[in-house]
mmCIF file with all atom_site columns, C-alpha atoms in Angstrom:
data_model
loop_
_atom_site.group_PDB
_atom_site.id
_atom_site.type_symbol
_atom_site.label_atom_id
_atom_site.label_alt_id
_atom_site.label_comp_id
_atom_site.label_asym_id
_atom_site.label_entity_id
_atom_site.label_seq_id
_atom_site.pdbx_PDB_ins_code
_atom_site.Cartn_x
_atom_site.Cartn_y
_atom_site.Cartn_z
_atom_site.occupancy
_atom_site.B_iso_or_equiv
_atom_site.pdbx_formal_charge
_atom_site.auth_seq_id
_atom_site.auth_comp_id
_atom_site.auth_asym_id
_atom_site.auth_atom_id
_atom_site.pdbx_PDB_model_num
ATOM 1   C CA . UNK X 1 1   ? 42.307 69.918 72.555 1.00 0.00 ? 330 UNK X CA 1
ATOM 2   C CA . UNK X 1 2   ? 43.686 71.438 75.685 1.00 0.00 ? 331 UNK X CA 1
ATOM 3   C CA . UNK X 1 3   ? 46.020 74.128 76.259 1.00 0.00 ? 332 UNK X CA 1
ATOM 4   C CA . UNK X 1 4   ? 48.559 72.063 77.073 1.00 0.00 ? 333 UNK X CA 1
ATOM 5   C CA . UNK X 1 5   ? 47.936 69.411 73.933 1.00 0.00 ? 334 UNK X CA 1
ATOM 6   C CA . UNK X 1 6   ? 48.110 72.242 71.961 1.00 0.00 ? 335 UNK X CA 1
ATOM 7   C CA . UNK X 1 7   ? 51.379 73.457 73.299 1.00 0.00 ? 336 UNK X CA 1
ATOM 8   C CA . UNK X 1 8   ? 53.074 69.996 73.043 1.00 0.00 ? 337 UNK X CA 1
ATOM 9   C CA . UNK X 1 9   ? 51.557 69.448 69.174 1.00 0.00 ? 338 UNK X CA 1
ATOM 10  C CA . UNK X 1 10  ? 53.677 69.101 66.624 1.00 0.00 ? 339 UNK X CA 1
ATOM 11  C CA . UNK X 1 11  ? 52.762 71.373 63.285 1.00 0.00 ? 340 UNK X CA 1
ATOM 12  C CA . UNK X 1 12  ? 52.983 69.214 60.199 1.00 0.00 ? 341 UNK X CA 1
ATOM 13  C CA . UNK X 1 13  ? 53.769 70.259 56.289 1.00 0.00 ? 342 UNK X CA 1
ATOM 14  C CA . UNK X 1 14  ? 51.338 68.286 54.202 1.00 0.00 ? 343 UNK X CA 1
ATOM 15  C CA . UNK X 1 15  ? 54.477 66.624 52.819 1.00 0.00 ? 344 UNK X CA 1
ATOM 16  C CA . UNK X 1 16  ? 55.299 65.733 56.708 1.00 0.00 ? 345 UNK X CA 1
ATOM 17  C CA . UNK X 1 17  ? 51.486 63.816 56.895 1.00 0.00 ? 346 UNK X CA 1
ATOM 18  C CA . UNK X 1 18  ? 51.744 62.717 53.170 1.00 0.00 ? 347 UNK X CA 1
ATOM 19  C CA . UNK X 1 19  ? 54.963 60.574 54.672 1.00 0.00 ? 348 UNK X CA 1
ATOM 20  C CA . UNK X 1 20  ? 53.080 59.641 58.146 1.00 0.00 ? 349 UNK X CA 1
ATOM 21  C CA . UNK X 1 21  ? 49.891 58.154 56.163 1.00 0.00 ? 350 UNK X CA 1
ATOM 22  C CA . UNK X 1 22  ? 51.763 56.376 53.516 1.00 0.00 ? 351 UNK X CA 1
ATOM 23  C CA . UNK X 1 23  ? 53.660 54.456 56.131 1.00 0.00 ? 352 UNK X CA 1
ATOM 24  C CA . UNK X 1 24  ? 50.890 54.037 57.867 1.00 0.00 ? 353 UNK X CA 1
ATOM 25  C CA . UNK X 1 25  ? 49.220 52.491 54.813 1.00 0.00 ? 354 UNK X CA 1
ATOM 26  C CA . UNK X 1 26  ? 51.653 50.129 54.023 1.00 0.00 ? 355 UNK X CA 1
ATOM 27  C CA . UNK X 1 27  ? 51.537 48.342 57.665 1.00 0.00 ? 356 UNK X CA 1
ATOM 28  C CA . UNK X 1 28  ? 48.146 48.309 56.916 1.00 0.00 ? 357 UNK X CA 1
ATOM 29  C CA . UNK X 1 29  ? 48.405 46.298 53.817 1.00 0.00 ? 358 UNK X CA 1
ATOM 30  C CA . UNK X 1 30  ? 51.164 44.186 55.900 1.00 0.00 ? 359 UNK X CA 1
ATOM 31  C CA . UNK X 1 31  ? 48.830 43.267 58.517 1.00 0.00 ? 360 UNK X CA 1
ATOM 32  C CA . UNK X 1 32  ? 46.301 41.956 56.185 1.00 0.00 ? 361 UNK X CA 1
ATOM 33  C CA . UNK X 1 33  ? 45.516 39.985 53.539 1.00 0.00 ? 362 UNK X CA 1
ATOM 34  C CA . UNK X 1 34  ? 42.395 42.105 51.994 1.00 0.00 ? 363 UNK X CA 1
ATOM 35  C CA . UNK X 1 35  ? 44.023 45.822 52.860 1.00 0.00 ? 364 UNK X CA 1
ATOM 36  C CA . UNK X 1 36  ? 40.402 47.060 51.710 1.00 0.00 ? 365 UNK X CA 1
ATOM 37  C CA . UNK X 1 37  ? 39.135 45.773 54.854 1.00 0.00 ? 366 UNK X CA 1
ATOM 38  C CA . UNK X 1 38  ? 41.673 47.572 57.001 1.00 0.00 ? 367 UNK X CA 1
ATOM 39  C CA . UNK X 1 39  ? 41.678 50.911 55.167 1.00 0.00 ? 368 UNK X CA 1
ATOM 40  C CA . UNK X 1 40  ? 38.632 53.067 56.276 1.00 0.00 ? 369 UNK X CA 1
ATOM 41  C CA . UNK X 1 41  ? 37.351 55.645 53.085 1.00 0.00 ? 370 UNK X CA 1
ATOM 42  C CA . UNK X 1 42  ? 38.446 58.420 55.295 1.00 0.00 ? 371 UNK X CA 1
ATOM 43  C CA . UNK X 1 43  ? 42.037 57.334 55.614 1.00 0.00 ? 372 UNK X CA 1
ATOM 44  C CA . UNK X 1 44  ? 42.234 56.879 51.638 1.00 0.00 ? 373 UNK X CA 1
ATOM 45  C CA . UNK X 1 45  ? 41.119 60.382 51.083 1.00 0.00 ? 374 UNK X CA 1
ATOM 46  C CA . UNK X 1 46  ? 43.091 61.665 53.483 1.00 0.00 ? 375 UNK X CA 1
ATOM 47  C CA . UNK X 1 47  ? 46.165 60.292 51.594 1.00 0.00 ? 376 UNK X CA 1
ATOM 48  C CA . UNK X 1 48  ? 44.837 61.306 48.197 1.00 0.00 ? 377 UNK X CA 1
ATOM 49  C CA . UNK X 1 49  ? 44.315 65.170 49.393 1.00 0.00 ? 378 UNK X CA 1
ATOM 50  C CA . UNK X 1 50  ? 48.219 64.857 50.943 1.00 0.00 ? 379 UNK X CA 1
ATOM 51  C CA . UNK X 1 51  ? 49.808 63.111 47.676 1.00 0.00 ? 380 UNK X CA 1
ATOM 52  C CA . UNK X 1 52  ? 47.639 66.106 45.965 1.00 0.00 ? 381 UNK X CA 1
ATOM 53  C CA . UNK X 1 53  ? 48.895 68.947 47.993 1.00 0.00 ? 382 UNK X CA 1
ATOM 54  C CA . UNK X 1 54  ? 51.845 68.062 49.088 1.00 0.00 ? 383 UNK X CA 1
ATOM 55  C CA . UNK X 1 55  ? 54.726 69.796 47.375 1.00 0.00 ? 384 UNK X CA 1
ATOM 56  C CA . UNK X 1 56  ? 57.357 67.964 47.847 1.00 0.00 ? 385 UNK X CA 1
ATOM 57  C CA . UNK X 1 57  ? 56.558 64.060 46.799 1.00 0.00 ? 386 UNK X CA 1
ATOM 58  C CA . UNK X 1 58  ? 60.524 62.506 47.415 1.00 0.00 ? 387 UNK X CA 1
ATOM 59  C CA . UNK X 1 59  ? 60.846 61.745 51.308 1.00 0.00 ? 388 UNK X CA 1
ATOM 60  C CA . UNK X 1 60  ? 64.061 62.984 50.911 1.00 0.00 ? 389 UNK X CA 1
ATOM 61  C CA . UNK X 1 61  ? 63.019 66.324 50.058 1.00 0.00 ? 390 UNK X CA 1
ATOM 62  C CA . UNK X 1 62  ? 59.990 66.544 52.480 1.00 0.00 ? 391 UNK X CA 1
ATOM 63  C CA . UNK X 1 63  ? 62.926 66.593 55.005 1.00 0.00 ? 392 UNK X CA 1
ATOM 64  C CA . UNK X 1 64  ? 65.321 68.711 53.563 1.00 0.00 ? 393 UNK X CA 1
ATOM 65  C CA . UNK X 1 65  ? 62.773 71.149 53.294 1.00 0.00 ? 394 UNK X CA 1
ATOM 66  C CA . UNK X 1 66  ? 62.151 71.270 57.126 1.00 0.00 ? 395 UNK X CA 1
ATOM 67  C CA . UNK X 1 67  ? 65.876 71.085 57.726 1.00 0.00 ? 396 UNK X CA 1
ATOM 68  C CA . UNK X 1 68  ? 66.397 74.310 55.575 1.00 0.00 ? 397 UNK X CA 1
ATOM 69  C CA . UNK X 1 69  ? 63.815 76.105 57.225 1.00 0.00 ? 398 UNK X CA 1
ATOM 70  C CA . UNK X 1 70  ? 64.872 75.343 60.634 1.00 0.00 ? 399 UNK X CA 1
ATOM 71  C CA . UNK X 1 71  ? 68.623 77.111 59.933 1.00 0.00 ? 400 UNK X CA 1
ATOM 72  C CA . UNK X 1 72  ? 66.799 80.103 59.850 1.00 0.00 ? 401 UNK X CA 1
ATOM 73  C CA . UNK X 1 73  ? 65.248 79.982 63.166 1.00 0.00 ? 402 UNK X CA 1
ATOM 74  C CA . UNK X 1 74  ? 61.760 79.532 62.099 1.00 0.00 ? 403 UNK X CA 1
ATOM 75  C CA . UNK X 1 75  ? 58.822 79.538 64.269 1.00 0.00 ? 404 UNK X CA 1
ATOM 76  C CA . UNK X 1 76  ? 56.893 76.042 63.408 1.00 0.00 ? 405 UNK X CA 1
ATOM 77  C CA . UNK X 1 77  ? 54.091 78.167 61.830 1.00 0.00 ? 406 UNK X CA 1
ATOM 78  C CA . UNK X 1 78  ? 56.009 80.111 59.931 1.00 0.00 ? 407 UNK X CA 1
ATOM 79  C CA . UNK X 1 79  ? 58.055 76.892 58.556 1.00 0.00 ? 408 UNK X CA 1
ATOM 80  C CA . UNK X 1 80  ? 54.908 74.769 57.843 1.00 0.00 ? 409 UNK X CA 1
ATOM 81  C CA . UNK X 1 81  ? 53.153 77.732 56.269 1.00 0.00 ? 410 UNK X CA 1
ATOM 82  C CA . UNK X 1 82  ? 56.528 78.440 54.245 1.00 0.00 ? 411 UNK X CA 1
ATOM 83  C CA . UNK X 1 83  ? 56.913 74.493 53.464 1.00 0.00 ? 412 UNK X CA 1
ATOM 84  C CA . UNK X 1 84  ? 53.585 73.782 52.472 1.00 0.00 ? 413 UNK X CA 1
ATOM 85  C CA . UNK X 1 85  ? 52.709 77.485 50.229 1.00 0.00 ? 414 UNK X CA 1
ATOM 86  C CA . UNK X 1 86  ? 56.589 77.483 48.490 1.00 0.00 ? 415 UNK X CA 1
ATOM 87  C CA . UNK X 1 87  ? 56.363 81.322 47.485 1.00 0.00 ? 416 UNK X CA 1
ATOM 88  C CA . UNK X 1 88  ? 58.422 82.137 44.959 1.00 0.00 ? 417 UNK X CA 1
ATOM 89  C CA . UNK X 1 89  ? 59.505 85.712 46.153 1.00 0.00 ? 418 UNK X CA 1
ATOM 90  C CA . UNK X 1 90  ? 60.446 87.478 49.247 1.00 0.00 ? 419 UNK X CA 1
ATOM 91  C CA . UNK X 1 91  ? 57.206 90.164 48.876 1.00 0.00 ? 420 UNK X CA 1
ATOM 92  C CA . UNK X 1 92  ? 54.446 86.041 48.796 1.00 0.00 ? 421 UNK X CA 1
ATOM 93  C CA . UNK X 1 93  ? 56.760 85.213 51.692 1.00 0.00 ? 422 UNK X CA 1
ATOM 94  C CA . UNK X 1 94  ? 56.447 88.578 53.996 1.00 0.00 ? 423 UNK X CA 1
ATOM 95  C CA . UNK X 1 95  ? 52.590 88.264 52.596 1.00 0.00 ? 424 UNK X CA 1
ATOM 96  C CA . UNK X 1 96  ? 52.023 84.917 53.740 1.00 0.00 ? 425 UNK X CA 1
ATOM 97  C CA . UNK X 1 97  ? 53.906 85.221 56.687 1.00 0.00 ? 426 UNK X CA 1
ATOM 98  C CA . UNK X 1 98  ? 54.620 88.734 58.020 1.00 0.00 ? 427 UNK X CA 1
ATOM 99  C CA . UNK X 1 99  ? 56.075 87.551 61.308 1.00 0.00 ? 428 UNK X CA 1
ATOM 100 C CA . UNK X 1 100 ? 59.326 87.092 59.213 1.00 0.00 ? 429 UNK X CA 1
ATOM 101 C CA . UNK X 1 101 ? 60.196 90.614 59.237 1.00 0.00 ? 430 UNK X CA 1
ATOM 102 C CA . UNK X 1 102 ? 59.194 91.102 62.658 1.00 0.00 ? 431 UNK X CA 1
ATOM 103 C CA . UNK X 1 103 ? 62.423 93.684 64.479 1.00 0.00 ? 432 UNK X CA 1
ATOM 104 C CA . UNK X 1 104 ? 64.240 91.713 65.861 1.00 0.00 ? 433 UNK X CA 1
ATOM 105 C CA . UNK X 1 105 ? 64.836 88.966 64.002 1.00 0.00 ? 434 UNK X CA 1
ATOM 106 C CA . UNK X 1 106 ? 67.597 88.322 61.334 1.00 0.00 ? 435 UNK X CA 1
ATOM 107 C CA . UNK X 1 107 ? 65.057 88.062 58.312 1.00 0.00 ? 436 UNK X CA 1
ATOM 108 C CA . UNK X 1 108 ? 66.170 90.551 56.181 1.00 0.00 ? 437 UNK X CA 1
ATOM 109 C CA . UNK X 1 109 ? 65.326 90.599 52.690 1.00 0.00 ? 438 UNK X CA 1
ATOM 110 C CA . UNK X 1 110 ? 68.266 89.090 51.316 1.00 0.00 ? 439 UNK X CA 1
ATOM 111 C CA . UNK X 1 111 ? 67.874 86.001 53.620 1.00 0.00 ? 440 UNK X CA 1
ATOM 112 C CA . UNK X 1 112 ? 64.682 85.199 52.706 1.00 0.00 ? 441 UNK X CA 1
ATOM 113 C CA . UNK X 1 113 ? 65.302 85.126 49.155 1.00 0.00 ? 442 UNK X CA 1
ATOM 114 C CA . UNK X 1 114 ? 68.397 82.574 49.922 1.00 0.00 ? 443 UNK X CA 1
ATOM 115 C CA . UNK X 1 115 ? 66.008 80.688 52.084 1.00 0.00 ? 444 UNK X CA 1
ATOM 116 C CA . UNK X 1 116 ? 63.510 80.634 48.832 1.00 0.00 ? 445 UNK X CA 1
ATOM 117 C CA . UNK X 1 117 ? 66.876 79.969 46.654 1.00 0.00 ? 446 UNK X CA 1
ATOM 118 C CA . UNK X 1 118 ? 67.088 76.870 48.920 1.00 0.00 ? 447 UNK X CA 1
ATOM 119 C CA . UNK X 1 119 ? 64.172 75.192 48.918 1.00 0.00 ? 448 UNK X CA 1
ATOM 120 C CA . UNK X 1 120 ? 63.477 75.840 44.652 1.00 0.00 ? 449 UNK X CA 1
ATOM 121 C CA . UNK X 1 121 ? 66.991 73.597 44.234 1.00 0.00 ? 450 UNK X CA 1
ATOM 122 C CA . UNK X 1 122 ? 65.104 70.830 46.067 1.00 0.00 ? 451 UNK X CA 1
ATOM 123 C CA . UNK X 1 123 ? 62.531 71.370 44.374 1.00 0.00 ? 452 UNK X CA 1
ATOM 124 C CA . UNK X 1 124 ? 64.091 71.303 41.098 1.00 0.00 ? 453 UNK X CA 1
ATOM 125 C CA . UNK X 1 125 ? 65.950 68.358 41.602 1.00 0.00 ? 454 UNK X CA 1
ATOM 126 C CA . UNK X 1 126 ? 63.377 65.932 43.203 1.00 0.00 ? 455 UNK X CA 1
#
C-alpha cells in the first residue's frame, strides 16, 4: 500500500467488517442460485473470525459505538482499538491506548470512564 492509500484508508472495528462481509454475503447468495459456488473458503472464514470477535453483533450498536467514540474527538486508532478491545476501566483504556492522556487533549480521567459508561449501556442492551 502506498503512502497515500494508507493516508486515505479507512480503519475498521471488527464489528464495522463483520457488517461489510455480511452484506456482502447476502448479494452473494442473491446473485446465485448455488451461493457455495460464489462464496470462496476465505471469505467464509473471514466472516466466521468477525461474527467471533466482533463485540458488538446488533448493526445498530456497531454504529452507536463509533458514534460515541467520535464525540470525544478520537483519533481512528484510538476509536477502533477502543471499539474493538471494550476495556472495562479507565487504567485497560490508558493501557491500551496511552495516546488518550496525551497534554493536550480533554481526556481526563473522568471522561474516559463516561466514554466506557457509554459504550457498556449499548452493550448491555443489544
Amino acid at each position: 500500500m502506498s503512502g497515500e492509500e494508507e493516508e486515505n484508508a479507512a480503519e475498521l472495528k471488527i464489528g464495522d467488517v463483520a457488517l461489510i462481509l455480511e452484506h456482502k454475503y447476502e448479494q452473494l447468495q442473491q446473485m446465485s442460485e448455488d451461493p457455495l459456488n460464489q462464496v470462496s473458503q476465505v471469505f467464509e472464514k473471514s466472516l466466521q473470525y468477525v461474527k467471533r470477535f466482533s463485540r458488538y453483533k446488533n448493526p445498530d450498536a456497531v454504529r452507536q459505538v463509533r458514534e460515541i467514540l467520535s464525540r470525544y474527538q478520537l483519533a481512528e486508532f484510538e476509536l477502533c482499538v477502543l471499539g474493538n478491545l471494550c476495556p472495562e476501566t479507565v487504567e485497560e483504556a490508558i493501557a491500551m491506548v496511552p495516546s488518550i492522556k496525551t497534554k493536550g487533549r480533554a481526556h481526563d480521567d473522568e471522561a474516559i470512564e463516561k466514554m466506557l459508561n457509554d459504550l457498556s449501556l449499548i452493550k448491555k442492551f443489544e
